[in-house]
Amino acid sequence: MPERTPEVIDPFIAQLFAHQHDSSHYESALAQMKAADIPEINVSASEGMTLHVIARAVTAKRILEIGTLGGYSALWLASALPPDGKLITLELDPKHAGVATRNLHNAGLSDRTEVRVGPALESLAAMEKDGVAEFDITFIDANKDSYVDYLDYAIKFTRVGGIILSDNTLTHNALDPTADTGITRFNAKLAHTKGLISAIIPTLREGIDGLTISVVVHK
Ligand code: SAH
Ligand code: MG
């Protein structure tokens, strides 16, 4: 029997449920990213499935993602939306945004997705100024130094009863009580934010990392 290591468990989960999804879109998105030399820092397939299931569980109609990369996690989230749903995803790097836009198009999801290029803090400030409608889910997965600032926007933009997801919350020295990183600051801030109830789902890509799930109970 194979050992229960992260390297074995992650693909086991992904393969067990793969037939429930249109796997060809996810595989070709990863191939496009590789061809474009985009770093392989996307969520794993099993974490993508987790995002998809959470989006369906709250019957999400509006999702905000901060940190698009090649659109891999965006595919998992947007494919959980109804036809009139909307995912807005924010990305700094125009090359990443271009690959993501193509991947979402190829999956037939152009009608419900929008990739906004630029520093996310600028895009978020513009959305606030424009009075953006609330989201059911906000997924934070960009530069870790700005996670604490992204959290402020996530709280403002996510509806009560909605969910804030944050990726990579068990790496970046998360467990070192003396460390001062974007993630240690984020975890400390999140733990002390009134109105949010949080848990961490361990994830298994290249060792153990974490996906934090926070319910907005009140603002
Ligand atoms: N969510 C993606 C992975 C995102 S990787 C997935 O799982 O498929 C982090 C992304 O954040 C990178 O594409 C990087 O270019 C982008 N990024 C870094 N700094 C940023 C900033 N200030 N504003 C917006 N995006 C940023
Ligand atoms: Mg991530």
Tab-separated table of C-alpha atoms and ligand atoms in Angstrom:
chain	number	residue	atom	x	y	z
A	1	MET	CA	0.000	0.000	0.000
A	2	PRO	CA	1.389	3.476	-0.872
A	3	GLU	CA	2.483	5.629	2.053
A	4	ARG	CA	0.139	8.483	2.957
A	5	THR	CA	2.552	11.270	1.974
A	6	PRO	CA	1.486	14.642	0.492
A	7	GLU	CA	2.972	13.592	-2.864
A	8	VAL	CA	0.648	10.572	-2.952
A	9	ILE	CA	-2.492	12.006	-1.356
A	10	ASP	CA	-2.835	15.110	-3.540
A	11	PRO	CA	-3.006	13.254	-6.899
A	12	PHE	CA	-5.142	10.533	-5.275
A	13	ILE	CA	-7.818	13.114	-4.404
A	14	ALA	CA	-7.548	14.810	-7.786
A	15	GLN	CA	-7.926	11.535	-9.701
A	16	LEU	CA	-10.748	10.206	-7.533
A	17	PHE	CA	-13.046	13.107	-8.489
A	18	ALA	CA	-11.537	14.138	-11.853
A	19	HIS	CA	-14.448	12.699	-13.873
A	20	GLN	CA	-16.853	15.118	-12.155
A	21	HIS	CA	-15.182	17.991	-13.987
A	22	ASP	CA	-14.238	18.874	-17.546
A	23	SER	CA	-10.649	17.824	-16.957
A	24	SER	CA	-9.441	18.713	-20.457
A	25	HIS	CA	-9.808	22.448	-19.724
A	26	TYR	CA	-7.695	22.227	-16.592
A	27	GLU	CA	-5.021	20.146	-18.262
A	28	SER	CA	-4.790	22.393	-21.314
A	29	ALA	CA	-4.634	25.482	-19.063
A	30	LEU	CA	-1.646	23.991	-17.245
A	31	ALA	CA	-0.027	23.141	-20.597
A	32	GLN	CA	-0.546	26.721	-21.830
A	33	MET	CA	1.024	28.061	-18.639
A	34	LYS	CA	4.015	25.788	-19.018
A	35	ALA	CA	4.451	26.791	-22.666
A	36	ALA	CA	4.409	30.461	-21.606
A	37	ASP	CA	7.025	29.824	-18.899
A	38	ILE	CA	4.678	30.889	-16.120
A	39	PRO	CA	5.873	29.761	-12.662
A	40	GLU	CA	4.118	26.649	-11.339
A	41	ILE	CA	2.718	28.321	-8.243
A	42	ASN	CA	-0.960	27.660	-8.988
A	43	VAL	CA	-3.181	25.701	-6.635
A	44	SER	CA	-3.042	21.934	-7.070
A	45	ALA	CA	-5.946	20.116	-8.723
A	46	SER	CA	-7.203	18.887	-5.358
A	47	GLU	CA	-7.137	22.416	-3.928
A	48	GLY	CA	-8.881	23.663	-7.076
A	49	MET	CA	-11.622	21.106	-6.418
A	50	THR	CA	-11.897	22.377	-2.853
A	51	LEU	CA	-12.366	25.941	-4.135
A	52	HIS	CA	-15.001	24.705	-6.595
A	53	VAL	CA	-16.924	22.801	-3.924
A	54	ILE	CA	-16.884	25.794	-1.554
A	55	ALA	CA	-18.187	28.064	-4.339
A	56	ARG	CA	-21.019	25.630	-5.048
A	57	ALA	CA	-21.744	25.184	-1.330
A	58	VAL	CA	-22.530	28.890	-0.946
A	59	THR	CA	-24.167	29.027	-4.421
A	60	ALA	CA	-21.766	31.830	-5.241
A	61	LYS	CA	-22.845	34.248	-7.966
A	62	ARG	CA	-20.059	36.783	-7.550
A	63	ILE	CA	-16.444	35.893	-6.816
A	64	LEU	CA	-13.399	38.144	-6.462
A	65	GLU	CA	-9.917	36.670	-6.880
A	66	ILE	CA	-6.714	38.542	-6.028
A	67	GLY	CA	-3.781	36.935	-7.904
A	68	THR	CA	-4.721	35.302	-11.228
A	69	LEU	CA	-1.463	33.789	-12.533
A	70	GLY	CA	-2.500	31.741	-15.624
A	71	GLY	CA	-6.136	31.464	-14.560
A	72	TYR	CA	-5.960	27.947	-13.135
A	73	SER	CA	-7.716	28.635	-9.809
A	74	ALA	CA	-10.010	31.069	-11.665
A	75	LEU	CA	-11.126	28.141	-13.872
A	76	TRP	CA	-12.026	26.052	-10.830
A	77	LEU	CA	-13.964	28.943	-9.271
A	78	ALA	CA	-15.670	30.305	-12.406
A	79	SER	CA	-16.851	26.841	-13.473
A	80	ALA	CA	-18.859	26.721	-10.236
A	81	LEU	CA	-20.799	29.866	-11.199
A	82	PRO	CA	-24.238	29.928	-12.813
A	83	PRO	CA	-24.371	31.394	-16.365
A	84	ASP	CA	-25.252	34.839	-14.994
A	85	GLY	CA	-22.497	34.708	-12.356
A	86	LYS	CA	-19.322	36.783	-12.377
A	87	LEU	CA	-15.705	36.290	-11.357
A	88	ILE	CA	-13.410	39.311	-11.305
A	89	THR	CA	-9.738	38.392	-10.980
A	90	LEU	CA	-6.876	40.852	-10.386
A	91	GLU	CA	-3.362	40.365	-11.781
A	92	LEU	CA	-0.253	42.547	-11.891
A	93	ASP	CA	1.612	40.824	-14.721
A	94	PRO	CA	0.143	41.455	-18.217
A	95	LYS	CA	1.667	38.203	-19.528
A	96	HIS	CA	-0.026	36.157	-16.792
A	97	ALA	CA	-3.293	38.019	-17.394
A	98	GLY	CA	-3.108	37.296	-21.140
A	99	VAL	CA	-2.629	33.565	-20.638
A	100	ALA	CA	-5.435	33.542	-18.050
A	101	THR	CA	-7.824	35.364	-20.377
A	102	ARG	CA	-7.140	32.803	-23.122
A	103	ASN	CA	-7.543	29.855	-20.747
A	104	LEU	CA	-10.879	31.154	-19.484
A	105	HIS	CA	-11.997	31.787	-23.066
A	106	ASN	CA	-11.033	28.257	-24.146
A	107	ALA	CA	-13.092	26.855	-21.289
A	108	GLY	CA	-16.142	28.811	-22.472
A	109	LEU	CA	-16.101	31.061	-19.411
A	110	SER	CA	-15.415	34.470	-21.024
A	111	ASP	CA	-18.997	35.565	-20.461
A	112	ARG	CA	-18.690	35.328	-16.677
A	113	THR	CA	-15.059	36.280	-16.065
A	114	GLU	CA	-13.039	39.476	-16.167
A	115	VAL	CA	-9.260	39.734	-15.693
A	116	ARG	CA	-8.166	43.193	-14.491
A	117	VAL	CA	-4.505	44.038	-15.009
A	118	GLY	CA	-2.526	46.194	-12.569
A	119	PRO	CA	-1.408	46.292	-8.939
A	120	ALA	CA	-4.315	44.722	-7.027
A	121	LEU	CA	-4.355	47.469	-4.391
A	122	GLU	CA	-4.993	50.012	-7.170
A	123	SER	CA	-7.707	47.879	-8.759
A	124	LEU	CA	-9.347	47.374	-5.354
A	125	ALA	CA	-9.247	51.121	-4.580
A	126	ALA	CA	-10.865	51.815	-7.968
A	127	MET	CA	-13.569	49.212	-7.279
A	128	GLU	CA	-14.300	50.802	-3.922
A	129	LYS	CA	-14.548	54.245	-5.505
A	130	ASP	CA	-16.915	52.889	-8.155
A	131	GLY	CA	-19.118	51.305	-5.459
A	132	VAL	CA	-18.658	47.693	-6.570
A	133	ALA	CA	-21.430	45.188	-5.714
A	134	GLU	CA	-20.683	42.708	-2.913
A	135	PHE	CA	-19.095	39.327	-3.521
A	136	ASP	CA	-20.072	35.922	-2.111
A	137	ILE	CA	-16.432	34.813	-2.071
A	138	THR	CA	-13.117	36.653	-2.081
A	139	PHE	CA	-10.008	34.523	-2.731
A	140	ILE	CA	-6.686	36.093	-1.682
A	141	ASP	CA	-3.694	34.531	-3.492
A	142	ALA	CA	-1.301	37.281	-4.651
A	143	ASN	CA	1.865	38.834	-3.107
A	144	LYS	CA	1.992	37.874	0.548
A	145	ASP	CA	3.268	41.298	1.764
A	146	SER	CA	-0.088	42.834	0.892
A	147	TYR	CA	-2.299	40.101	2.414
A	148	VAL	CA	-3.159	42.289	5.430
A	149	ASP	CA	-4.314	45.080	3.102
A	150	TYR	CA	-6.187	42.642	0.871
A	151	LEU	CA	-7.975	41.414	3.992
A	152	ASP	CA	-9.331	44.927	4.674
A	153	TYR	CA	-10.800	45.053	1.156
A	154	ALA	CA	-12.040	41.462	1.386
A	155	ILE	CA	-14.026	42.323	4.524
A	156	LYS	CA	-15.496	45.433	2.875
A	157	PHE	CA	-16.371	43.636	-0.366
A	158	THR	CA	-17.634	40.235	0.886
A	159	ARG	CA	-21.251	39.945	1.977
A	160	VAL	CA	-22.235	38.890	5.487
A	161	GLY	CA	-22.556	35.095	5.269
A	162	GLY	CA	-19.987	35.054	2.486
A	163	ILE	CA	-16.517	33.575	2.598
A	164	ILE	CA	-12.977	34.907	2.459
A	165	LEU	CA	-10.432	32.313	1.269
A	166	SER	CA	-6.700	32.894	1.628
A	167	ASP	CA	-4.016	30.650	0.158
A	168	ASN	CA	-0.557	29.648	1.366
A	169	THR	CA	-1.239	30.456	4.994
A	170	LEU	CA	0.924	27.672	6.450
A	171	THR	CA	4.124	28.565	4.557
A	172	HIS	CA	6.290	31.710	4.587
A	173	ASN	CA	7.467	30.900	8.128
A	174	ALA	CA	3.866	30.732	9.349
A	175	LEU	CA	4.756	28.450	12.254
A	176	ASP	CA	7.772	30.415	13.528
A	177	PRO	CA	6.617	32.568	16.479
A	178	THR	CA	9.573	34.956	15.994
A	179	ALA	CA	9.129	35.418	12.228
A	180	ASP	CA	7.701	38.578	10.691
A	181	THR	CA	6.406	37.824	7.194
A	182	GLY	CA	3.355	38.780	5.164
A	183	ILE	CA	1.769	35.503	6.223
A	184	THR	CA	2.596	35.718	9.959
A	185	ARG	CA	1.175	39.261	9.984
A	186	PHE	CA	-1.888	38.094	8.044
A	187	ASN	CA	-2.573	35.110	10.305
A	188	ALA	CA	-2.253	37.268	13.439
A	189	LYS	CA	-4.541	39.944	12.018
A	190	LEU	CA	-7.115	37.424	10.837
A	191	ALA	CA	-7.175	35.677	14.208
A	192	HIS	CA	-8.011	38.988	15.908
A	193	THR	CA	-10.527	40.318	13.406
A	194	LYS	CA	-13.949	40.443	15.012
A	195	GLY	CA	-16.772	39.202	12.840
A	196	LEU	CA	-14.756	36.537	11.035
A	197	ILE	CA	-14.734	32.886	12.070
A	198	SER	CA	-11.851	31.013	10.476
A	199	ALA	CA	-10.332	27.585	10.018
A	200	ILE	CA	-7.408	26.338	7.961
A	201	ILE	CA	-7.731	23.457	5.506
A	202	PRO	CA	-4.253	21.934	5.079
A	203	THR	CA	-3.294	21.581	1.410
A	204	LEU	CA	-0.718	19.243	-0.021
A	205	ARG	CA	1.139	20.747	-2.951
A	206	GLU	CA	4.896	20.318	-2.523
A	207	GLY	CA	4.569	19.505	1.148
A	208	ILE	CA	1.941	20.894	3.471
A	209	ASP	CA	0.460	24.373	3.044
A	210	GLY	CA	-2.865	25.893	4.059
A	211	LEU	CA	-6.073	27.333	2.622
A	212	THR	CA	-7.784	29.521	5.204
A	213	ILE	CA	-11.551	29.698	5.088
A	214	SER	CA	-13.212	32.576	6.944
A	215	VAL	CA	-16.939	33.146	7.243
A	216	VAL	CA	-18.045	36.771	7.462
A	217	VAL	CA	-20.401	36.588	10.442
A	218	HIS	CA	-20.758	40.343	10.891
A	219	LYS	CA	-18.949	43.523	9.900
B	1	SAH	N1	-4.419	32.016	-7.923
B	1	SAH	C1	-3.437	31.485	-8.863
B	1	SAH	C2	-2.016	31.673	-8.353
B	1	SAH	C3	-1.626	33.094	-8.112
B	1	SAH	S1	0.125	33.262	-7.949
B	1	SAH	C4	-3.695	29.997	-9.046
B	1	SAH	O1	-3.731	29.290	-8.038
B	1	SAH	O2	-3.838	29.538	-10.184
B	1	SAH	C5	0.257	34.935	-7.481
B	1	SAH	C6	-0.035	35.922	-8.612
B	1	SAH	O3	-0.117	37.209	-8.017
B	1	SAH	C7	1.068	36.002	-9.677
B	1	SAH	O4	0.519	35.835	-10.959
B	1	SAH	C8	1.621	37.413	-9.517
B	1	SAH	O5	2.010	38.014	-10.733
B	1	SAH	C9	0.433	38.133	-8.913
B	1	SAH	N2	0.788	39.359	-8.175
B	1	SAH	C10	1.916	39.629	-7.476
B	1	SAH	N3	1.864	40.858	-6.949
B	1	SAH	C11	0.664	41.382	-7.327
B	1	SAH	C12	0.031	42.632	-7.103
B	1	SAH	N4	0.597	43.592	-6.389
B	1	SAH	N5	-1.190	42.821	-7.642
B	1	SAH	C13	-1.789	41.844	-8.365
B	1	SAH	N6	-1.234	40.648	-8.605
B	1	SAH	C14	-0.025	40.423	-8.102
B	2	MG	MG	-1.364	30.161	-3.824
